[in-house]
C-alpha positions as semicolon CSV with decimal commas, in nm:
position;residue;x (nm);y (nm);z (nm)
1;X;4,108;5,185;10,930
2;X;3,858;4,923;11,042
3;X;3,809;4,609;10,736
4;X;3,551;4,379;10,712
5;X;3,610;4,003;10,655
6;X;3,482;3,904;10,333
7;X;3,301;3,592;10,440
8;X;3,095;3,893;10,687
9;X;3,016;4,124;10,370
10;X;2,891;3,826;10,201
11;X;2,651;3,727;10,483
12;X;2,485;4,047;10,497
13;X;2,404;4,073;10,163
14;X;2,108;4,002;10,018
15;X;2,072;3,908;9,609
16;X;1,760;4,033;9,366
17;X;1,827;3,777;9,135
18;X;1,877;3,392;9,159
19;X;2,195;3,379;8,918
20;X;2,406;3,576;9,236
21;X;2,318;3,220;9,481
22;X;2,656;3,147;9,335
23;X;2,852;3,446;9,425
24;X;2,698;3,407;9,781
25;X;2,871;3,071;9,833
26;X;3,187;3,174;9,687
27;X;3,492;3,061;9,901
28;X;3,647;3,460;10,066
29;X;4,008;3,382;9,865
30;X;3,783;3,384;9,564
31;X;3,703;3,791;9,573
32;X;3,973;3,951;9,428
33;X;3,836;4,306;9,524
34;X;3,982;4,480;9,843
35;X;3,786;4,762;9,857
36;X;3,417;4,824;9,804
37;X;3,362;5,164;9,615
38;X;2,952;5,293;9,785
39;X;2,822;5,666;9,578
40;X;2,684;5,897;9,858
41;X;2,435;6,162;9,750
42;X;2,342;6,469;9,930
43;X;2,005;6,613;9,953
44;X;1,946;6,976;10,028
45;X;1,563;7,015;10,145
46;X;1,325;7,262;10,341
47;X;0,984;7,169;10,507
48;X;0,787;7,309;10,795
49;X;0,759;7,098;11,111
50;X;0,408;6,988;11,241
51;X;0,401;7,275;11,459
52;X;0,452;7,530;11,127
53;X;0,788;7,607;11,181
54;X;1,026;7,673;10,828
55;X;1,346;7,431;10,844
56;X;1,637;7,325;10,647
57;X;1,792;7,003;10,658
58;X;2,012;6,746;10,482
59;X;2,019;6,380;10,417
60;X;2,226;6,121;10,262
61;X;2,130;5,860;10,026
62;X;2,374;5,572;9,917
63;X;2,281;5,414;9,516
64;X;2,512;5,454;9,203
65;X;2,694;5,702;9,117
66;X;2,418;5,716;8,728
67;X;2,108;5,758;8,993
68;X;2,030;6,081;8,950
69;X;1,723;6,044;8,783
70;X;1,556;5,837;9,076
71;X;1,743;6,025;9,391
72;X;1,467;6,265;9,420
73;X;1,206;6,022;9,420
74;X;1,384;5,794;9,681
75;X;1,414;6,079;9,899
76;X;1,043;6,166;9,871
77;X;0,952;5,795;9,925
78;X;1,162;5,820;10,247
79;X;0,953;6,133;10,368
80;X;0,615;5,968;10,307
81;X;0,732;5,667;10,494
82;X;0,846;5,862;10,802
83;X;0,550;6,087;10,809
84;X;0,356;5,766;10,811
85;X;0,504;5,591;11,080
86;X;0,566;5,915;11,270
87;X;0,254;6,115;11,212
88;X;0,345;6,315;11,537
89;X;0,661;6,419;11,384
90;X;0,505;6,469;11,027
91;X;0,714;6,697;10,768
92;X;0,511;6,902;10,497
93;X;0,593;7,121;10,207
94;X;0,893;6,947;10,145
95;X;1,117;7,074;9,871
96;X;1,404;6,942;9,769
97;X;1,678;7,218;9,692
98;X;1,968;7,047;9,590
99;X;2,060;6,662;9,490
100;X;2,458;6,584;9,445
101;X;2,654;6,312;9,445
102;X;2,925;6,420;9,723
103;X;3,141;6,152;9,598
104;X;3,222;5,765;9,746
105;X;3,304;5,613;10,037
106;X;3,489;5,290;10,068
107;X;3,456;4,998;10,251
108;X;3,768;4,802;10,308
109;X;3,787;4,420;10,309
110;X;4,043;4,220;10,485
């Protein structure tokens, strides 16, 4: 199993709020976590292409394990954002069927 080196995780994060500037300059002995625990949702969904045809697909989504009241709007954000920038490719009648969290993944720090 591949690990990542902490002082690597910490450079490719990014902070929402000025209070973590510390944590991003913390020296790697100071994490005491080995393991990073990351919630991976599942999304059922059916559309029809841009040429009319009916489909069935699945995508993946990873936010906390509580999200469940905002999954379904993430996912629909996605769509509008790819049909946007891909109005070629464009989905429509999208329906979401299903929404689960499938459980976690974990990324290992060395």
């Amino acid at each position: 199993m591949k690990k990542i080196k902490v002082i690597d995780f910490l450079k490719g994060c990014y902070f929402d709020d000025s209070d973590m500037e510390e944590f991003k300059n913390i020296h790697p002995k100071q994490l005491i976590s080995e393991e990073i625990p990351i919630p991976v949702w599942k999304i059922h969904y059916s559309y029809y292409t841009a040429r009319g045809n009916p489909k069935e697909a699945y995508k993946y989504i990873l936010d906390n394990e509580n999200a469940w009241d905002r999954i379904d709007d993430q996912f629909m954000r996605y769509i509008e954002e790819q049909n946007e920038k891909q109005p070629e490719r464009k989905l429509s009648n999208v329906n979401i069927l299903d929404s689960s969290l499938m459980g976690k993944v974990y990324l290992k720090l060395e």
